[in-house]
PDB file of C-alpha atoms in Angstrom:
ATOM      1  CA  UNK A   1     -22.170  10.773  43.138  1.00 88.00           C
ATOM      2  CA  UNK A   2     -18.965  12.597  43.951  1.00 94.00           C
ATOM      3  CA  UNK A   3     -19.147  16.212  45.176  1.00 95.00           C
ATOM      4  CA  UNK A   4     -16.759  18.985  46.085  1.00 97.00           C
ATOM      5  CA  UNK A   5     -17.927  21.461  48.670  1.00 97.00           C
ATOM      6  CA  UNK A   6     -17.401  25.205  48.920  1.00 97.00           C
ATOM      7  CA  UNK A   7     -18.648  27.657  51.513  1.00 91.00           C
ATOM      8  CA  UNK A   8     -21.410  29.808  49.961  1.00 93.00           C
ATOM      9  CA  UNK A   9     -19.921  33.186  50.773  1.00 96.00           C
ATOM     10  CA  UNK A  10     -16.872  35.052  51.966  1.00 97.00           C
ATOM     11  CA  UNK A  11     -16.707  38.741  52.844  1.00 97.00           C
ATOM     12  CA  UNK A  12     -13.557  40.811  53.255  1.00 98.00           C
ATOM     13  CA  UNK A  13     -12.573  44.445  53.303  1.00 97.00           C
ATOM     14  CA  UNK A  14     -10.307  45.878  50.610  1.00 97.00           C
ATOM     15  CA  UNK A  15      -6.655  45.116  51.228  1.00 97.00           C
ATOM     16  CA  UNK A  16      -7.424  42.029  53.344  1.00 98.00           C
ATOM     17  CA  UNK A  17      -6.816  38.398  52.369  1.00 98.00           C
ATOM     18  CA  UNK A  18      -9.659  36.168  51.232  1.00 98.00           C
ATOM     19  CA  UNK A  19      -9.433  32.390  51.435  1.00 98.00           C
ATOM     20  CA  UNK A  20     -11.898  30.217  49.614  1.00 98.00           C
ATOM     21  CA  UNK A  21     -11.822  26.478  50.245  1.00 97.00           C
ATOM     22  CA  UNK A  22     -12.946  23.444  48.249  1.00 98.00           C
ATOM     23  CA  UNK A  23     -13.264  20.077  49.950  1.00 98.00           C
ATOM     24  CA  UNK A  24     -13.506  16.677  48.375  1.00 97.00           C
ATOM     25  CA  UNK A  25     -12.419  13.150  49.158  1.00 96.00           C
ATOM     26  CA  UNK A  26     -10.614  12.713  45.834  1.00 96.00           C
ATOM     27  CA  UNK A  27      -8.557  15.917  46.093  1.00 97.00           C
ATOM     28  CA  UNK A  28      -5.488  14.142  47.448  1.00 95.00           C
ATOM     29  CA  UNK A  29      -5.245  12.401  44.111  1.00 95.00           C
ATOM     30  CA  UNK A  30      -6.913  14.815  41.696  1.00 96.00           C
ATOM     31  CA  UNK A  31      -6.154  18.437  40.861  1.00 96.00           C
ATOM     32  CA  UNK A  32      -8.392  21.384  41.675  1.00 97.00           C
ATOM     33  CA  UNK A  33      -8.930  24.203  39.238  1.00 98.00           C
ATOM     34  CA  UNK A  34     -10.437  27.600  40.005  1.00 98.00           C
ATOM     35  CA  UNK A  35     -12.667  29.890  37.989  1.00 98.00           C
ATOM     36  CA  UNK A  36     -13.822  33.466  38.517  1.00 98.00           C
ATOM     37  CA  UNK A  37     -17.229  34.437  37.222  1.00 98.00           C
ATOM     38  CA  UNK A  38     -18.569  38.001  37.187  1.00 98.00           C
ATOM     39  CA  UNK A  39     -22.233  38.782  36.468  1.00 96.00           C
ATOM     40  CA  UNK A  40     -23.213  38.198  32.895  1.00 95.00           C
ATOM     41  CA  UNK A  41     -19.834  36.720  31.961  1.00 97.00           C
ATOM     42  CA  UNK A  42     -18.518  33.286  31.223  1.00 98.00           C
ATOM     43  CA  UNK A  43     -16.275  31.713  33.853  1.00 98.00           C
ATOM     44  CA  UNK A  44     -12.585  32.568  33.614  1.00 98.00           C
ATOM     45  CA  UNK A  45      -9.892  30.065  34.501  1.00 97.00           C
ATOM     46  CA  UNK A  46      -7.623  31.674  37.110  1.00 98.00           C
ATOM     47  CA  UNK A  47      -5.817  28.753  38.690  1.00 97.00           C
ATOM     48  CA  UNK A  48      -5.172  25.254  37.197  1.00 96.00           C
ATOM     49  CA  UNK A  49      -3.652  22.115  38.651  1.00 96.00           C
ATOM     50  CA  UNK A  50      -3.987  23.380  42.222  1.00 97.00           C
ATOM     51  CA  UNK A  51      -1.549  26.278  41.973  1.00 97.00           C
ATOM     52  CA  UNK A  52      -0.726  27.340  38.395  1.00 96.00           C
ATOM     53  CA  UNK A  53      -1.873  30.891  37.752  1.00 97.00           C
ATOM     54  CA  UNK A  54      -3.313  31.533  34.313  1.00 96.00           C
ATOM     55  CA  UNK A  55      -1.703  34.080  32.016  1.00 95.00           C
ATOM     56  CA  UNK A  56      -2.744  37.602  32.867  1.00 96.00           C
ATOM     57  CA  UNK A  57      -4.083  36.771  36.311  1.00 98.00           C
ATOM     58  CA  UNK A  58      -2.639  39.071  39.009  1.00 97.00           C
ATOM     59  CA  UNK A  59      -0.098  37.631  41.394  1.00 97.00           C
ATOM     60  CA  UNK A  60      -2.407  38.289  44.321  1.00 98.00           C
ATOM     61  CA  UNK A  61      -4.315  35.164  43.248  1.00 98.00           C
ATOM     62  CA  UNK A  62      -2.740  31.905  44.419  1.00 98.00           C
ATOM     63  CA  UNK A  63      -3.806  28.335  44.923  1.00 98.00           C
ATOM     64  CA  UNK A  64      -2.749  25.446  47.114  1.00 98.00           C
ATOM     65  CA  UNK A  65      -3.947  21.996  48.052  1.00 97.00           C
ATOM     66  CA  UNK A  66      -3.372  19.806  51.044  1.00 97.00           C
ATOM     67  CA  UNK A  67      -5.161  16.562  51.755  1.00 97.00           C
ATOM     68  CA  UNK A  68      -8.871  16.796  50.982  1.00 97.00           C
ATOM     69  CA  UNK A  69      -8.913  20.615  50.759  1.00 98.00           C
ATOM     70  CA  UNK A  70      -7.881  23.008  48.029  1.00 98.00           C
ATOM     71  CA  UNK A  71      -7.613  26.677  48.760  1.00 98.00           C
ATOM     72  CA  UNK A  72      -7.794  29.796  46.596  1.00 98.00           C
ATOM     73  CA  UNK A  73      -6.129  32.729  48.265  1.00 98.00           C
ATOM     74  CA  UNK A  74      -6.636  36.298  47.167  1.00 98.00           C
ATOM     75  CA  UNK A  75      -4.184  38.657  48.833  1.00 98.00           C
ATOM     76  CA  UNK A  76      -4.750  42.385  49.095  1.00 98.00           C
ATOM     77  CA  UNK A  77      -8.320  42.044  47.802  1.00 98.00           C
ATOM     78  CA  UNK A  78      -9.570  44.747  45.518  1.00 98.00           C
ATOM     79  CA  UNK A  79     -13.110  45.796  44.721  1.00 97.00           C
ATOM     80  CA  UNK A  80     -12.782  44.300  41.233  1.00 97.00           C
ATOM     81  CA  UNK A  81     -12.247  40.840  42.769  1.00 98.00           C
ATOM     82  CA  UNK A  82     -15.911  40.704  43.837  1.00 98.00           C
ATOM     83  CA  UNK A  83     -17.273  37.727  41.953  1.00 98.00           C
ATOM     84  CA  UNK A  84     -18.341  34.127  42.240  1.00 98.00           C
ATOM     85  CA  UNK A  85     -15.525  31.595  42.451  1.00 98.00           C
ATOM     86  CA  UNK A  86     -15.860  27.956  41.500  1.00 98.00           C
ATOM     87  CA  UNK A  87     -13.575  25.037  42.073  1.00 98.00           C
ATOM     88  CA  UNK A  88     -13.580  22.133  39.630  1.00 98.00           C
ATOM     89  CA  UNK A  89     -12.138  18.677  39.837  1.00 97.00           C
ATOM     90  CA  UNK A  90     -12.881  15.104  38.859  1.00 96.00           C
ATOM     91  CA  UNK A  91     -13.939  12.008  40.787  1.00 95.00           C
ATOM     92  CA  UNK A  92     -11.401   9.480  42.037  1.00 94.00           C
ATOM     93  CA  UNK A  93     -11.474   7.553  38.771  1.00 93.00           C
ATOM     94  CA  UNK A  94     -10.898  10.706  36.755  1.00 91.00           C
ATOM     95  CA  UNK A  95     -14.048  10.000  34.789  1.00 92.00           C
ATOM     96  CA  UNK A  96     -16.589  12.611  35.838  1.00 95.00           C
ATOM     97  CA  UNK A  97     -16.218  16.350  36.177  1.00 95.00           C
ATOM     98  CA  UNK A  98     -17.500  18.085  39.277  1.00 97.00           C
ATOM     99  CA  UNK A  99     -17.903  21.750  40.123  1.00 98.00           C
ATOM    100  CA  UNK A 100     -18.231  23.110  43.597  1.00 98.00           C
ATOM    101  CA  UNK A 101     -21.359  25.064  44.354  1.00 97.00           C
ATOM    102  CA  UNK A 102     -19.473  28.336  44.130  1.00 98.00           C
ATOM    103  CA  UNK A 103     -18.402  30.947  46.664  1.00 98.00           C
ATOM    104  CA  UNK A 104     -19.558  34.526  46.379  1.00 98.00           C
ATOM    105  CA  UNK A 105     -16.759  36.900  47.377  1.00 98.00           C
ATOM    106  CA  UNK A 106     -18.103  40.195  48.666  1.00 98.00           C
ATOM    107  CA  UNK A 107     -15.697  43.143  49.088  1.00 97.00           C
ATOM    108  CA  UNK A 108     -17.071  45.274  51.837  1.00 95.00           C
TER     109      UNK A 108
ATOM    110  CA  UNK B   1      -5.934  30.685  21.622  1.00 86.00           C
ATOM    111  CA  UNK B   2      -9.296  28.998  21.143  1.00 92.00           C
ATOM    112  CA  UNK B   3     -12.420  30.968  20.229  1.00 95.00           C
ATOM    113  CA  UNK B   4     -15.821  29.430  20.792  1.00 97.00           C
ATOM    114  CA  UNK B   5     -19.328  30.604  19.900  1.00 97.00           C
ATOM    115  CA  UNK B   6     -22.588  28.967  20.779  1.00 97.00           C
ATOM    116  CA  UNK B   7     -25.687  29.188  18.617  1.00 97.00           C
ATOM    117  CA  UNK B   8     -29.199  27.808  18.726  1.00 95.00           C
ATOM    118  CA  UNK B   9     -32.782  28.591  19.685  1.00 96.00           C
ATOM    119  CA  UNK B  10     -33.318  30.625  22.818  1.00 95.00           C
ATOM    120  CA  UNK B  11     -36.742  29.093  23.419  1.00 97.00           C
ATOM    121  CA  UNK B  12     -37.640  25.413  23.483  1.00 98.00           C
ATOM    122  CA  UNK B  13     -40.983  23.847  24.315  1.00 98.00           C
ATOM    123  CA  UNK B  14     -41.228  21.382  27.162  1.00 97.00           C
ATOM    124  CA  UNK B  15     -40.851  17.718  26.156  1.00 97.00           C
ATOM    125  CA  UNK B  16     -39.005  18.696  22.964  1.00 98.00           C
ATOM    126  CA  UNK B  17     -35.268  18.579  22.172  1.00 98.00           C
ATOM    127  CA  UNK B  18     -32.814  21.328  22.941  1.00 98.00           C
ATOM    128  CA  UNK B  19     -30.154  21.679  20.250  1.00 98.00           C
ATOM    129  CA  UNK B  20     -27.105  23.878  20.389  1.00 98.00           C
ATOM    130  CA  UNK B  21     -23.996  24.149  18.251  1.00 98.00           C
ATOM    131  CA  UNK B  22     -20.560  25.488  19.165  1.00 98.00           C
ATOM    132  CA  UNK B  23     -18.275  26.801  16.445  1.00 97.00           C
ATOM    133  CA  UNK B  24     -14.572  26.472  17.055  1.00 96.00           C
ATOM    134  CA  UNK B  25     -13.094  29.348  15.093  1.00 93.00           C
ATOM    135  CA  UNK B  26      -9.487  28.901  16.116  1.00 87.00           C
ATOM    136  CA  UNK B  27      -7.359  26.347  17.870  1.00 87.00           C
ATOM    137  CA  UNK B  28      -6.571  22.715  17.197  1.00 89.00           C
ATOM    138  CA  UNK B  29      -9.626  20.481  16.949  1.00 91.00           C
ATOM    139  CA  UNK B  30      -7.584  17.473  18.027  1.00 91.00           C
ATOM    140  CA  UNK B  31      -6.054  18.978  21.160  1.00 90.00           C
ATOM    141  CA  UNK B  32      -9.023  19.412  23.428  1.00 93.00           C
ATOM    142  CA  UNK B  33     -12.002  17.701  24.971  1.00 95.00           C
ATOM    143  CA  UNK B  34     -14.943  19.713  23.687  1.00 96.00           C
ATOM    144  CA  UNK B  35     -17.382  20.239  26.495  1.00 97.00           C
ATOM    145  CA  UNK B  36     -20.813  21.561  27.394  1.00 98.00           C
ATOM    146  CA  UNK B  37     -21.480  23.187  30.760  1.00 98.00           C
ATOM    147  CA  UNK B  38     -24.713  24.787  31.892  1.00 98.00           C
ATOM    148  CA  UNK B  39     -25.764  27.228  34.584  1.00 98.00           C
ATOM    149  CA  UNK B  40     -29.360  27.593  35.714  1.00 97.00           C
ATOM    150  CA  UNK B  41     -30.398  31.138  36.668  1.00 94.00           C
ATOM    151  CA  UNK B  42     -28.774  32.130  39.930  1.00 92.00           C
ATOM    152  CA  UNK B  43     -27.193  28.694  40.318  1.00 95.00           C
ATOM    153  CA  UNK B  44     -23.809  27.057  39.933  1.00 96.00           C
ATOM    154  CA  UNK B  45     -22.056  25.361  37.051  1.00 98.00           C
ATOM    155  CA  UNK B  46     -23.054  21.877  35.906  1.00 98.00           C
ATOM    156  CA  UNK B  47     -20.940  19.711  33.630  1.00 97.00           C
ATOM    157  CA  UNK B  48     -22.987  18.121  30.849  1.00 98.00           C
ATOM    158  CA  UNK B  49     -20.411  16.115  28.941  1.00 97.00           C
ATOM    159  CA  UNK B  50     -17.607  16.140  26.385  1.00 96.00           C
ATOM    160  CA  UNK B  51     -16.545  14.794  23.041  1.00 96.00           C
ATOM    161  CA  UNK B  52     -13.021  14.168  21.775  1.00 95.00           C
ATOM    162  CA  UNK B  53     -12.148  14.441  18.113  1.00 93.00           C
ATOM    163  CA  UNK B  54     -12.058  10.663  17.875  1.00 93.00           C
ATOM    164  CA  UNK B  55     -15.725  10.579  18.734  1.00 94.00           C
ATOM    165  CA  UNK B  56     -15.260   9.416  22.300  1.00 95.00           C
ATOM    166  CA  UNK B  57     -17.897  10.912  24.585  1.00 97.00           C
ATOM    167  CA  UNK B  58     -18.548  11.061  28.306  1.00 96.00           C
ATOM    168  CA  UNK B  59     -21.649  12.388  29.990  1.00 97.00           C
ATOM    169  CA  UNK B  60     -22.818  13.504  33.382  1.00 97.00           C
ATOM    170  CA  UNK B  61     -24.605  10.444  34.810  1.00 96.00           C
ATOM    171  CA  UNK B  62     -27.538  12.642  35.899  1.00 96.00           C
ATOM    172  CA  UNK B  63     -28.151  13.651  32.237  1.00 97.00           C
ATOM    173  CA  UNK B  64     -26.800  10.664  30.371  1.00 97.00           C
ATOM    174  CA  UNK B  65     -30.131   9.243  29.346  1.00 97.00           C
ATOM    175  CA  UNK B  66     -31.140  12.470  27.582  1.00 98.00           C
ATOM    176  CA  UNK B  67     -27.864  13.850  26.208  1.00 98.00           C
ATOM    177  CA  UNK B  68     -26.003  13.401  22.955  1.00 98.00           C
ATOM    178  CA  UNK B  69     -22.898  15.339  22.007  1.00 98.00           C
ATOM    179  CA  UNK B  70     -21.659  15.060  18.465  1.00 97.00           C
ATOM    180  CA  UNK B  71     -18.903  16.610  16.417  1.00 97.00           C
ATOM    181  CA  UNK B  72     -18.178  17.557  12.793  1.00 95.00           C
ATOM    182  CA  UNK B  73     -14.425  18.082  12.673  1.00 93.00           C
ATOM    183  CA  UNK B  74     -14.521  19.171   9.041  1.00 93.00           C
ATOM    184  CA  UNK B  75     -16.828  22.045   9.933  1.00 94.00           C
ATOM    185  CA  UNK B  76     -15.022  22.708  13.246  1.00 95.00           C
ATOM    186  CA  UNK B  77     -18.167  22.452  15.307  1.00 97.00           C
ATOM    187  CA  UNK B  78     -19.715  20.304  17.996  1.00 97.00           C
ATOM    188  CA  UNK B  79     -23.288  20.040  19.076  1.00 98.00           C
ATOM    189  CA  UNK B  80     -25.468  19.294  22.069  1.00 98.00           C
ATOM    190  CA  UNK B  81     -28.848  17.597  21.966  1.00 98.00           C
ATOM    191  CA  UNK B  82     -30.833  17.310  25.177  1.00 98.00           C
ATOM    192  CA  UNK B  83     -34.169  15.614  24.802  1.00 97.00           C
ATOM    193  CA  UNK B  84     -37.403  15.601  26.799  1.00 98.00           C
ATOM    194  CA  UNK B  85     -36.603  19.000  28.299  1.00 98.00           C
ATOM    195  CA  UNK B  86     -38.452  20.532  31.251  1.00 97.00           C
ATOM    196  CA  UNK B  87     -38.322  23.940  32.921  1.00 97.00           C
ATOM    197  CA  UNK B  88     -35.390  22.618  35.013  1.00 97.00           C
ATOM    198  CA  UNK B  89     -33.314  22.566  31.830  1.00 98.00           C
ATOM    199  CA  UNK B  90     -33.651  26.336  31.386  1.00 98.00           C
ATOM    200  CA  UNK B  91     -30.125  27.649  31.725  1.00 98.00           C
ATOM    201  CA  UNK B  92     -27.194  29.400  30.089  1.00 98.00           C
ATOM    202  CA  UNK B  93     -25.362  26.765  28.115  1.00 98.00           C
ATOM    203  CA  UNK B  94     -21.641  27.219  27.652  1.00 98.00           C
ATOM    204  CA  UNK B  95     -19.336  25.378  25.313  1.00 98.00           C
ATOM    205  CA  UNK B  96     -15.750  25.096  26.481  1.00 97.00           C
ATOM    206  CA  UNK B  97     -12.452  23.492  25.615  1.00 95.00           C
ATOM    207  CA  UNK B  98     -10.854  21.190  28.161  1.00 93.00           C
ATOM    208  CA  UNK B  99      -7.166  20.516  28.292  1.00 88.00           C
ATOM    209  CA  UNK B 100      -6.533  16.887  29.215  1.00 82.00           C
ATOM    210  CA  UNK B 101      -9.007  14.204  30.176  1.00 76.00           C
ATOM    211  CA  UNK B 102      -8.671  15.160  33.815  1.00 77.00           C
ATOM    212  CA  UNK B 103      -7.955  18.800  33.195  1.00 86.00           C
ATOM    213  CA  UNK B 104      -9.353  22.242  33.273  1.00 95.00           C
ATOM    214  CA  UNK B 105     -11.563  24.371  31.055  1.00 96.00           C
ATOM    215  CA  UNK B 106      -9.292  26.973  29.575  1.00 94.00           C
ATOM    216  CA  UNK B 107     -11.520  28.587  26.954  1.00 96.00           C
ATOM    217  CA  UNK B 108     -15.249  29.294  27.110  1.00 97.00           C
ATOM    218  CA  UNK B 109     -17.922  30.583  24.745  1.00 97.00           C
ATOM    219  CA  UNK B 110     -19.973  33.548  25.829  1.00 97.00           C
ATOM    220  CA  UNK B 111     -22.934  31.325  26.675  1.00 98.00           C
ATOM    221  CA  UNK B 112     -26.362  30.823  25.146  1.00 98.00           C
ATOM    222  CA  UNK B 113     -29.511  31.328  27.234  1.00 98.00           C
ATOM    223  CA  UNK B 114     -32.137  28.669  26.637  1.00 98.00           C
ATOM    224  CA  UNK B 115     -35.555  28.935  28.177  1.00 98.00           C
ATOM    225  CA  UNK B 116     -37.953  25.972  28.234  1.00 98.00           C
ATOM    226  CA  UNK B 117     -41.543  27.020  27.919  1.00 96.00           C
ATOM    227  CA  UNK B 118     -44.615  25.082  28.867  1.00 88.00           C
TER     228      UNK B 118
END
């Protein structure tokens, strides 16, 4: 079955830039979407279709995709950005949804 | 804006059927793919499947043999049935709306914790 892969954790200091990657063979042809999940909360869509920021999401959140890797970039990280981040896409046929395993962002 | 709310038993016995319902209190029923996603304690998100207002469904192959998603458009609700449950099915179950057949999940319910007991 198709999978997309994320690194389990990223740690940055406040004010630095965090980059979270999502790798998958179908990403050249399929969009990646990104969700933020804080403890006890439902996931929140922050980036759709590789790079479209959702309404109300700060400009420091941006997304890009190149080849088999999609990247979520958080510039000038703040303490409130500490959360789990999930990428989501579909397989090459567009039939089945896949989520990455999630990346825990720790703000030091 | 779509508002979603899950409801159902928080405790299910092993080998029985887990049943949850999601009420769609606002938003167009015909505009989205209505989806179930679950998250086991301390784990990541797992897509279960979706239903479109036409009745078309699609399920995660790993769960397909045990899952049924149905919809009552007149009552603005859709439901999940997962049979022959085990402890591995204990999770927070979310209902969500998905924009486009290859798209993203833009609205989520708050989640419903279901524990499978032996």
